[in-house]
């Protein structure tokens, strides 16, 4: 294969069709686990380790050989140079005409502009000072009482990172109690607010939305504010906004003089905002160590810039993903951390990977329908759920195991150690899968803490970036999410048109309603009508819901 013909695109080199073929035709080993000598050799050759972070990566049970990396070199050189351009401030998110700067958040000096690095440092200082004043009860509510709780309202990248931080790092009785609203489910919202009812007055309300206009957090905020103000408490002195400067949310917070606002810069994407205020504020408010978290991420950033491919863990991971799914996402990634504290990590990765890689077009505008499906929960729990299928059923996945070596000292009861069992269950499952020729990779952490969480996140962020370069897609936009938001607002508009139409008090069939409202979809009208009828006793329904075309609706006019 002539690798010299790789050509330059606008600002970085991308992989051409011939070279893509070379990637797809890599000599994938059909490794045989009973050939333990060969497997041991592969393990020995491919195991990556960093002593400072206490982190290992083993891709020896994925269908890739050490020798394959020689032919992969030009592809990864291109990808790494594109990543370096991105870190230098190129407009890597071309569709949104934005820089992609989450790497600067943990190494401000890396940013292309002194003003940006100053603002990152300033923000960090503000977060630490603010959180300290809250935890030390220097900053109290307007009645002089210390804050006890945080109600975090944000969705997608503005919700999942903070959830991961709190669920994985909060220690017993440390910092404030966290609650989340990340949906417009009325029952979910009222349960959360009701749980807080006696402590609403000592709750901080954090509203997070980069755009400042996403409907879900806006509605969550409206409900929380309504509940708080009903108790006679003041909203502004308890409310915090994390958003872009001059967004609708920012303008509201400024005009009402909210307790605090933090910046979510336009060069940080929602799903990569965890090392900015979105992740650092909750970290500080649970009294965790912000600097270890950032330093773990920064250390991993450094390691994943290494141009020696076999010494770069993000390259190893991206190569393993590519080889496994032939660069088309043909195999799903099952994330199995053997630790309760990492339960949310599978969901976090699901968003990071699928919102970044799940794209219709490549950067040349060709339809590619790319992606990499991610699901998972935790081990050993999942061994009693879907792992049965993984071992014996359809072979459409690879597993990413995450193992943590250090256990706490629970007493050994009846001669059994829970930590030893967890480790045994992990190793057993890994072995059982490869005995059936199922692929897996393993990330091992010596210990789980702020630093290793930061490193894990940085590892996957860089892997997503590199993989996106290999398949030539923009990992930093989310047109599908925007399309969903647009479709939802069209449905809400249709609902109010139906309501207006029914106000004549006459009986109408679905077809009649459709004819009279711009020929709107009958199925949408049926779905809206069914929901309206379940919630509004003024809607009179004739006919059977099992026969949609016979349904007639009427508004009871008093
Ligand atoms: O990662 C992303 O960009 C998205 O998941 C957003 O975080 C999500 O859509 C919420 O958007 P916003 O923060 O603008 O409210």
Short mmCIF file of C-alpha atoms in Angstrom, two decimals, residues 104-554:
data_model
loop_
_atom_site.label_atom_id
_atom_site.label_comp_id
_atom_site.label_asym_id
_atom_site.label_seq_id
_atom_site.Cartn_x
_atom_site.Cartn_y
_atom_site.Cartn_z
CA UNK A 104 -6.63 23.96 27.95
CA UNK A 105 -8.84 23.66 31.02
CA UNK A 106 -6.24 21.43 32.68
CA UNK A 107 -3.24 23.18 31.17
CA UNK A 108 -4.14 26.86 30.65
CA UNK A 109 -0.70 27.74 29.26
CA UNK A 110 -1.50 25.52 26.27
CA UNK A 111 -4.25 27.83 25.08
CA UNK A 112 -3.47 29.93 22.00
CA UNK A 113 -4.43 33.19 23.66
CA UNK A 114 -3.18 34.74 26.88
CA UNK A 115 -6.65 36.09 27.65
CA UNK A 116 -8.05 32.56 27.53
CA UNK A 117 -5.39 31.18 29.86
CA UNK A 118 -5.95 34.05 32.31
CA UNK A 119 -9.72 33.46 32.26
CA UNK A 120 -9.27 29.72 32.96
CA UNK A 121 -7.02 30.44 35.95
CA UNK A 122 -9.34 33.15 37.23
CA UNK A 123 -12.36 30.86 36.97
CA UNK A 124 -10.55 28.10 38.86
CA UNK A 125 -9.73 30.54 41.62
CA UNK A 126 -13.33 31.73 41.80
CA UNK A 127 -14.67 28.18 42.03
CA UNK A 128 -12.29 27.32 44.87
CA UNK A 129 -12.98 30.51 46.78
CA UNK A 130 -16.72 30.25 46.34
CA UNK A 131 -16.88 26.57 47.36
CA UNK A 132 -14.65 27.21 50.34
CA UNK A 133 -16.92 30.02 51.52
CA UNK A 134 -19.95 27.73 51.22
CA UNK A 135 -18.35 24.72 52.96
CA UNK A 136 -16.88 26.87 55.72
CA UNK A 137 -20.31 28.48 56.19
CA UNK A 138 -18.80 31.91 55.53
CA UNK A 139 -21.36 32.30 52.81
CA UNK A 140 -24.83 31.53 54.16
CA UNK A 141 -28.34 31.94 52.88
CA UNK A 142 -30.23 35.21 53.42
CA UNK A 143 -31.46 33.93 56.80
CA UNK A 144 -27.88 33.32 57.94
CA UNK A 145 -28.15 29.52 57.69
CA UNK A 146 -25.42 27.37 56.11
CA UNK A 147 -26.24 25.71 52.79
CA UNK A 148 -26.94 21.98 53.06
CA UNK A 149 -27.95 20.82 49.57
CA UNK A 150 -27.42 21.44 45.88
CA UNK A 151 -30.13 21.00 43.27
CA UNK A 152 -28.26 20.62 39.97
CA UNK A 153 -30.40 21.32 36.91
CA UNK A 154 -28.85 20.51 33.52
CA UNK A 155 -29.08 17.89 30.78
CA UNK A 156 -26.62 15.95 28.56
CA UNK A 157 -23.13 17.30 29.00
CA UNK A 158 -24.43 19.74 31.60
CA UNK A 159 -25.80 16.93 33.79
CA UNK A 160 -23.89 13.69 33.26
CA UNK A 161 -20.41 14.95 34.22
CA UNK A 162 -21.55 16.37 37.58
CA UNK A 163 -23.53 13.16 38.24
CA UNK A 164 -20.39 11.10 37.56
CA UNK A 165 -18.32 13.33 39.85
CA UNK A 166 -20.77 13.09 42.74
CA UNK A 167 -21.56 9.38 42.41
CA UNK A 168 -17.98 8.32 42.00
CA UNK A 169 -16.10 10.62 44.36
CA UNK A 170 -18.34 11.86 47.17
CA UNK A 171 -17.36 10.43 50.53
CA UNK A 172 -19.81 9.88 53.36
CA UNK A 173 -20.77 13.14 55.12
CA UNK A 174 -18.44 15.18 52.95
CA UNK A 175 -19.67 18.44 51.49
CA UNK A 176 -23.21 19.22 50.41
CA UNK A 177 -25.94 16.72 49.43
CA UNK A 178 -26.55 16.66 45.69
CA UNK A 179 -29.84 16.20 43.83
CA UNK A 180 -30.33 16.27 40.05
CA UNK A 181 -33.05 17.31 37.64
CA UNK A 182 -32.08 16.25 34.11
CA UNK A 183 -35.46 15.71 32.53
CA UNK A 184 -38.93 17.23 32.23
CA UNK A 185 -40.65 14.19 33.73
CA UNK A 186 -43.22 15.84 36.05
CA UNK A 187 -43.16 12.91 38.47
CA UNK A 188 -39.35 12.87 38.60
CA UNK A 189 -39.22 16.62 39.18
CA UNK A 190 -41.83 16.63 41.92
CA UNK A 191 -40.17 13.67 43.69
CA UNK A 192 -36.86 15.50 43.71
CA UNK A 193 -38.36 18.78 44.91
CA UNK A 194 -40.50 17.03 47.53
CA UNK A 195 -37.46 15.23 48.90
CA UNK A 196 -35.88 18.63 49.43
CA UNK A 197 -38.95 20.36 50.76
CA UNK A 198 -37.82 20.94 54.35
CA UNK A 199 -34.37 22.08 53.15
CA UNK A 200 -35.32 24.24 50.16
CA UNK A 201 -34.29 27.34 52.10
CA UNK A 202 -30.74 26.01 52.52
CA UNK A 203 -30.39 24.68 48.97
CA UNK A 204 -28.15 26.07 46.24
CA UNK A 205 -29.86 25.93 42.83
CA UNK A 206 -27.32 25.44 40.05
CA UNK A 207 -28.71 25.91 36.53
CA UNK A 208 -26.36 24.67 33.84
CA UNK A 209 -26.83 25.21 30.13
CA UNK A 210 -24.10 26.20 27.72
CA UNK A 211 -26.54 27.61 25.19
CA UNK A 212 -28.76 28.95 27.98
CA UNK A 213 -31.83 28.09 25.93
CA UNK A 214 -32.34 24.32 26.28
CA UNK A 215 -35.98 23.70 27.31
CA UNK A 216 -35.38 20.89 29.82
CA UNK A 217 -33.20 22.86 32.29
CA UNK A 218 -35.38 25.94 31.79
CA UNK A 219 -38.46 24.01 32.88
CA UNK A 220 -36.60 22.36 35.76
CA UNK A 221 -35.56 25.84 36.88
CA UNK A 222 -39.12 27.19 36.61
CA UNK A 223 -40.43 24.36 38.79
CA UNK A 224 -37.67 24.64 41.39
CA UNK A 225 -38.07 28.41 41.56
CA UNK A 226 -41.84 28.15 41.88
CA UNK A 227 -41.48 25.64 44.75
CA UNK A 228 -38.89 27.81 46.51
CA UNK A 229 -40.75 31.09 46.15
CA UNK A 230 -43.93 29.43 47.43
CA UNK A 231 -42.10 29.01 50.74
CA UNK A 232 -41.37 32.76 50.79
CA UNK A 233 -37.65 32.36 50.03
CA UNK A 234 -35.70 34.49 47.63
CA UNK A 235 -34.45 32.80 44.43
CA UNK A 236 -31.61 35.08 43.32
CA UNK A 237 -29.63 34.74 46.56
CA UNK A 238 -29.58 30.94 46.17
CA UNK A 239 -29.23 30.62 42.39
CA UNK A 240 -26.05 29.95 40.38
CA UNK A 241 -25.77 29.87 36.58
CA UNK A 242 -23.13 28.06 34.53
CA UNK A 243 -23.51 29.18 30.94
CA UNK A 244 -21.97 31.06 28.00
CA UNK A 245 -21.51 34.80 28.36
CA UNK A 246 -24.54 36.73 27.08
CA UNK A 247 -26.77 33.66 26.76
CA UNK A 248 -30.42 33.99 27.76
CA UNK A 249 -29.58 32.31 31.07
CA UNK A 250 -26.58 34.57 31.66
CA UNK A 251 -28.68 37.67 30.97
CA UNK A 252 -31.33 36.50 33.43
CA UNK A 253 -28.75 35.75 36.14
CA UNK A 254 -27.05 39.11 35.65
CA UNK A 255 -30.29 41.11 35.54
CA UNK A 256 -31.56 39.44 38.74
CA UNK A 257 -28.20 39.56 40.47
CA UNK A 258 -27.95 35.82 41.16
CA UNK A 259 -25.58 34.58 43.86
CA UNK A 260 -22.94 33.57 41.29
CA UNK A 261 -22.35 32.88 37.59
CA UNK A 262 -19.59 30.76 36.09
CA UNK A 263 -18.54 30.78 32.48
CA UNK A 264 -19.00 27.88 30.06
CA UNK A 265 -16.84 29.18 27.21
CA UNK A 266 -17.97 28.69 23.63
CA UNK A 267 -14.80 26.64 22.91
CA UNK A 268 -15.85 23.94 25.43
CA UNK A 269 -18.43 21.38 24.32
CA UNK A 270 -21.06 20.15 26.79
CA UNK A 271 -19.80 16.56 26.80
CA UNK A 272 -16.22 17.67 27.37
CA UNK A 273 -17.00 20.30 29.99
CA UNK A 274 -16.24 18.16 33.05
CA UNK A 275 -12.80 19.73 33.61
CA UNK A 276 -14.40 23.21 33.56
CA UNK A 277 -16.84 24.75 36.04
CA UNK A 278 -19.44 22.08 35.16
CA UNK A 279 -17.33 19.38 36.84
CA UNK A 280 -15.14 21.46 39.14
CA UNK A 281 -17.94 23.18 41.06
CA UNK A 282 -19.54 19.89 42.17
CA UNK A 283 -16.07 18.49 42.93
CA UNK A 284 -15.36 21.46 45.18
CA UNK A 285 -18.79 21.33 46.82
CA UNK A 286 -18.34 17.67 47.80
CA UNK A 287 -14.98 18.71 49.25
CA UNK A 288 -12.93 16.71 46.75
CA UNK A 289 -9.57 17.67 45.36
CA UNK A 290 -9.95 19.76 42.20
CA UNK A 291 -6.22 19.98 41.58
CA UNK A 292 -5.66 16.21 41.65
CA UNK A 293 -8.52 15.77 39.20
CA UNK A 294 -7.05 18.35 36.81
CA UNK A 295 -3.55 17.04 37.25
CA UNK A 296 -4.64 13.44 36.47
CA UNK A 297 -6.26 14.70 33.26
CA UNK A 298 -3.22 16.82 32.37
CA UNK A 299 -0.86 13.88 32.91
CA UNK A 300 -2.96 11.73 30.63
CA UNK A 301 -3.08 14.52 28.03
CA UNK A 302 0.70 14.52 27.99
CA UNK A 303 0.91 10.74 27.67
CA UNK A 304 -1.62 10.70 24.83
CA UNK A 305 0.37 13.23 22.77
CA UNK A 306 3.21 10.70 22.47
CA UNK A 307 4.05 10.08 18.82
CA UNK A 308 5.53 6.68 19.65
CA UNK A 309 2.34 4.78 18.89
CA UNK A 310 2.86 1.79 21.17
CA UNK A 311 3.59 4.16 24.04
CA UNK A 312 0.42 6.20 23.54
CA UNK A 313 -2.62 4.67 25.31
CA UNK A 314 -5.18 6.69 23.30
CA UNK A 315 -3.60 5.43 20.06
CA UNK A 316 -3.72 1.85 21.37
CA UNK A 317 -7.39 2.27 22.31
CA UNK A 318 -8.37 3.97 19.05
CA UNK A 319 -6.54 1.29 17.05
CA UNK A 320 -8.31 -1.46 19.00
CA UNK A 321 -11.72 0.19 18.44
CA UNK A 322 -10.94 0.59 14.78
CA UNK A 323 -9.68 -2.94 14.24
CA UNK A 324 -12.59 -4.44 16.12
CA UNK A 325 -15.38 -2.60 14.27
CA UNK A 326 -13.49 -2.16 10.96
CA UNK A 327 -13.73 1.57 11.39
CA UNK A 328 -17.48 1.41 10.97
CA UNK A 329 -18.56 0.76 14.52
CA UNK A 330 -19.59 -2.79 13.66
CA UNK A 331 -18.95 -3.89 17.24
CA UNK A 332 -20.57 -2.22 20.23
CA UNK A 333 -18.51 -1.26 23.25
CA UNK A 334 -19.74 -2.75 26.52
CA UNK A 335 -18.28 -0.82 29.47
CA UNK A 336 -17.90 -2.97 32.57
CA UNK A 337 -16.24 -1.27 35.54
CA UNK A 338 -15.83 -3.63 38.48
CA UNK A 339 -16.58 -0.94 41.06
CA UNK A 340 -19.89 0.58 42.23
CA UNK A 341 -18.43 4.08 42.25
CA UNK A 342 -17.93 3.86 38.47
CA UNK A 343 -21.48 2.83 37.69
CA UNK A 344 -22.27 6.18 36.01
CA UNK A 345 -19.08 6.00 33.95
CA UNK A 346 -20.74 3.76 31.34
CA UNK A 347 -23.47 6.36 30.82
CA UNK A 348 -20.92 9.14 30.76
CA UNK A 349 -18.92 7.34 28.06
CA UNK A 350 -22.09 6.52 26.19
CA UNK A 351 -22.72 10.24 25.71
CA UNK A 352 -19.10 11.18 25.07
CA UNK A 353 -18.61 8.49 22.43
CA UNK A 354 -22.03 8.30 20.78
CA UNK A 355 -22.77 12.03 20.58
CA UNK A 356 -19.26 12.60 19.24
CA UNK A 357 -18.92 9.74 16.77
CA UNK A 358 -22.54 9.10 15.75
CA UNK A 359 -22.59 11.22 12.59
CA UNK A 360 -24.34 11.00 9.24
CA UNK A 361 -21.69 12.74 7.14
CA UNK A 362 -17.93 12.74 7.15
CA UNK A 363 -16.02 16.00 6.85
CA UNK A 364 -16.08 15.74 3.07
CA UNK A 365 -19.87 15.66 3.20
CA UNK A 366 -20.19 11.98 2.24
CA UNK A 367 -22.93 9.96 3.94
CA UNK A 368 -21.13 7.55 6.27
CA UNK A 369 -23.60 6.96 9.16
CA UNK A 370 -20.74 6.51 11.60
CA UNK A 371 -20.82 5.67 15.27
CA UNK A 372 -19.80 3.34 18.05
CA UNK A 373 -22.59 2.09 20.31
CA UNK A 374 -21.78 2.09 24.02
CA UNK A 375 -23.66 0.50 26.88
CA UNK A 376 -22.87 -1.00 30.23
CA UNK A 377 -23.33 -0.75 33.92
CA UNK A 378 -21.00 -2.53 36.34
CA UNK A 379 -19.48 -5.87 37.27
CA UNK A 380 -20.00 -8.26 38.80
CA UNK A 381 -23.70 -7.27 38.81
CA UNK A 382 -23.99 -7.51 35.01
CA UNK A 383 -22.62 -11.05 35.06
CA UNK A 384 -26.10 -11.94 36.26
CA UNK A 385 -27.77 -10.03 33.44
CA UNK A 386 -26.57 -9.61 29.85
CA UNK A 387 -23.11 -11.18 30.16
CA UNK A 388 -24.78 -14.50 29.33
CA UNK A 389 -25.43 -13.19 25.81
CA UNK A 390 -21.95 -11.72 25.55
CA UNK A 391 -20.38 -15.10 26.12
CA UNK A 392 -22.72 -17.33 24.18
CA UNK A 393 -24.91 -15.17 21.96
CA UNK A 394 -24.41 -12.78 19.09
CA UNK A 395 -20.79 -11.64 18.73
CA UNK A 396 -21.42 -7.94 18.01
CA UNK A 397 -19.37 -6.24 20.76
CA UNK A 398 -16.13 -5.90 22.61
CA UNK A 399 -15.92 -5.32 26.37
CA UNK A 400 -13.97 -2.53 28.04
CA UNK A 401 -13.27 -3.82 31.52
CA UNK A 402 -12.21 -1.37 34.20
CA UNK A 403 -10.52 -2.94 37.20
CA UNK A 404 -9.45 -1.18 40.42
CA UNK A 405 -6.78 -2.99 42.39
CA UNK A 406 -6.94 -1.29 45.78
CA UNK A 407 -9.72 -2.46 48.07
CA UNK A 408 -10.77 -1.14 51.44
CA UNK A 409 -10.44 -3.44 54.38
CA UNK A 410 -13.81 -5.08 54.90
CA UNK A 411 -13.59 -7.93 57.42
CA UNK A 412 -13.07 -11.40 55.96
CA UNK A 413 -16.19 -13.28 56.96
CA UNK A 414 -16.60 -17.06 56.60
CA UNK A 415 -13.13 -17.06 55.06
CA UNK A 416 -14.30 -14.90 52.15
CA UNK A 417 -12.92 -11.57 51.01
CA UNK A 418 -15.30 -9.44 48.92
CA UNK A 419 -12.38 -7.74 47.13
CA UNK A 420 -10.81 -11.07 46.14
CA UNK A 421 -14.17 -12.25 44.86
CA UNK A 422 -14.69 -9.09 42.80
CA UNK A 423 -11.27 -9.59 41.24
CA UNK A 424 -12.00 -13.28 40.65
CA UNK A 425 -15.32 -12.46 38.99
CA UNK A 426 -13.62 -9.94 36.70
CA UNK A 427 -10.84 -12.33 35.67
CA UNK A 428 -13.28 -15.19 35.24
CA UNK A 429 -15.51 -13.19 32.92
CA UNK A 430 -12.58 -11.93 30.88
CA UNK A 431 -11.35 -15.49 30.46
CA UNK A 432 -14.78 -16.92 29.72
CA UNK A 433 -15.27 -14.35 26.97
CA UNK A 434 -11.97 -15.01 25.27
CA UNK A 435 -12.51 -18.75 25.47
CA UNK A 436 -15.42 -18.08 23.11
CA UNK A 437 -13.25 -15.80 20.99
CA UNK A 438 -14.99 -12.66 22.26
CA UNK A 439 -12.87 -9.51 22.36
CA UNK A 440 -12.13 -7.41 25.42
CA UNK A 441 -9.70 -4.80 26.61
CA UNK A 442 -8.89 -3.92 30.19
CA UNK A 443 -8.02 -0.69 31.95
CA UNK A 444 -6.58 -1.29 35.40
CA UNK A 445 -6.29 1.43 38.03
CA UNK A 446 -4.07 0.90 41.03
CA UNK A 447 -6.46 3.06 42.99
CA UNK A 448 -9.58 5.04 42.18
CA UNK A 449 -9.49 8.71 43.14
CA UNK A 450 -9.75 12.23 41.68
CA UNK A 451 -6.53 11.85 39.75
CA UNK A 452 -7.34 8.52 38.12
CA UNK A 453 -10.87 9.67 37.26
CA UNK A 454 -9.36 12.74 35.55
CA UNK A 455 -6.92 10.47 33.70
CA UNK A 456 -9.66 8.05 32.60
CA UNK A 457 -11.78 10.90 31.23
CA UNK A 458 -8.83 12.44 29.39
CA UNK A 459 -7.92 9.05 27.95
CA UNK A 460 -11.36 8.55 26.43
CA UNK A 461 -11.64 12.17 25.25
CA UNK A 462 -8.38 11.83 23.32
CA UNK A 463 -9.32 8.39 21.98
CA UNK A 464 -12.58 9.80 20.64
CA UNK A 465 -10.66 12.69 19.03
CA UNK A 466 -8.10 10.38 17.40
CA UNK A 467 -10.71 7.87 16.25
CA UNK A 468 -12.76 10.72 14.74
CA UNK A 469 -9.67 11.73 12.76
CA UNK A 470 -9.24 8.16 11.48
CA UNK A 471 -12.81 8.10 10.19
CA UNK A 472 -12.75 11.78 9.17
CA UNK A 473 -15.77 13.07 11.07
CA UNK A 474 -16.41 16.16 13.20
CA UNK A 475 -16.62 14.83 16.76
CA UNK A 476 -17.53 18.18 18.24
CA UNK A 477 -20.95 19.09 16.84
CA UNK A 478 -24.33 17.43 17.53
CA UNK A 479 -26.74 18.12 14.65
CA UNK A 480 -28.91 15.17 15.68
CA UNK A 481 -29.57 16.71 19.11
CA UNK A 482 -30.57 19.98 17.47
CA UNK A 483 -32.90 18.09 15.09
CA UNK A 484 -34.60 16.44 18.09
CA UNK A 485 -35.09 19.81 19.81
CA UNK A 486 -36.64 21.26 16.62
CA UNK A 487 -38.99 18.31 16.14
CA UNK A 488 -40.14 18.59 19.79
CA UNK A 489 -41.00 22.26 19.42
CA UNK A 490 -43.01 21.46 16.29
CA UNK A 491 -45.02 18.90 18.27
CA UNK A 492 -45.68 21.41 21.05
CA UNK A 493 -46.88 23.92 18.45
CA UNK A 494 -49.17 21.29 16.94
CA UNK A 495 -50.62 20.58 20.38
CA UNK A 496 -51.65 24.20 20.88
CA UNK A 497 -53.13 24.27 17.35
CA UNK A 498 -55.20 21.17 18.18
CA UNK A 499 -56.39 22.79 21.42
CA UNK A 500 -57.41 25.95 19.57
CA UNK A 501 -59.17 23.96 16.88
CA UNK A 502 -61.19 21.99 19.44
CA UNK A 503 -62.34 25.15 21.19
CA UNK A 504 -65.38 25.28 18.85
CA UNK A 505 -66.87 22.61 21.15
CA UNK A 506 -67.78 20.31 18.23
CA UNK A 507 -66.79 16.68 17.72
CA UNK A 508 -63.93 16.07 15.26
CA UNK A 509 -62.18 12.99 13.89
CA UNK A 510 -58.38 12.79 13.66
CA UNK A 511 -58.64 13.12 9.85
CA UNK A 512 -60.76 16.27 10.14
CA UNK A 513 -58.33 17.84 12.59
CA UNK A 514 -55.47 16.98 10.26
CA UNK A 515 -57.22 18.49 7.21
CA UNK A 516 -57.87 21.68 9.09
CA UNK A 517 -54.39 22.08 10.59
CA UNK A 518 -52.19 22.25 7.49
CA UNK A 519 -52.56 18.52 6.78
CA UNK A 520 -50.50 17.68 9.88
CA UNK A 521 -49.52 14.06 10.51
CA UNK A 522 -52.55 12.03 11.70
CA UNK A 523 -50.30 9.84 13.78
CA UNK A 524 -48.85 12.88 15.61
CA UNK A 525 -52.38 14.17 16.23
CA UNK A 526 -53.40 10.75 17.60
CA UNK A 527 -50.40 10.64 19.95
CA UNK A 528 -50.99 14.21 21.15
CA UNK A 529 -54.74 13.60 21.60
CA UNK A 530 -54.13 10.44 23.63
CA UNK A 531 -51.81 12.30 25.96
CA UNK A 532 -54.18 15.30 26.23
CA UNK A 533 -57.14 13.04 27.01
CA UNK A 534 -55.15 11.34 29.81
CA UNK A 535 -54.41 14.65 31.48
CA UNK A 536 -57.34 16.92 30.71
CA UNK A 537 -60.84 15.93 31.81
CA UNK A 538 -62.33 18.52 29.44
CA UNK A 539 -61.38 16.38 26.43
CA UNK A 540 -64.26 14.04 25.60
CA UNK A 541 -63.26 10.98 23.56
CA UNK A 542 -65.62 8.91 21.38
CA UNK A 543 -64.52 5.57 19.91
CA UNK A 544 -61.90 3.08 20.89
CA UNK A 545 -58.19 3.88 21.26
CA UNK A 546 -57.51 0.57 19.53
CA UNK A 547 -59.02 1.92 16.35
CA UNK A 548 -57.27 5.26 15.72
CA UNK A 549 -59.25 6.24 12.61
CA UNK A 550 -62.54 5.93 14.55
CA UNK A 551 -61.49 8.23 17.39
CA UNK A 552 -63.40 11.50 17.70
CA UNK A 553 -62.53 14.33 20.07
CA UNK A 554 -64.46 17.17 21.55
#
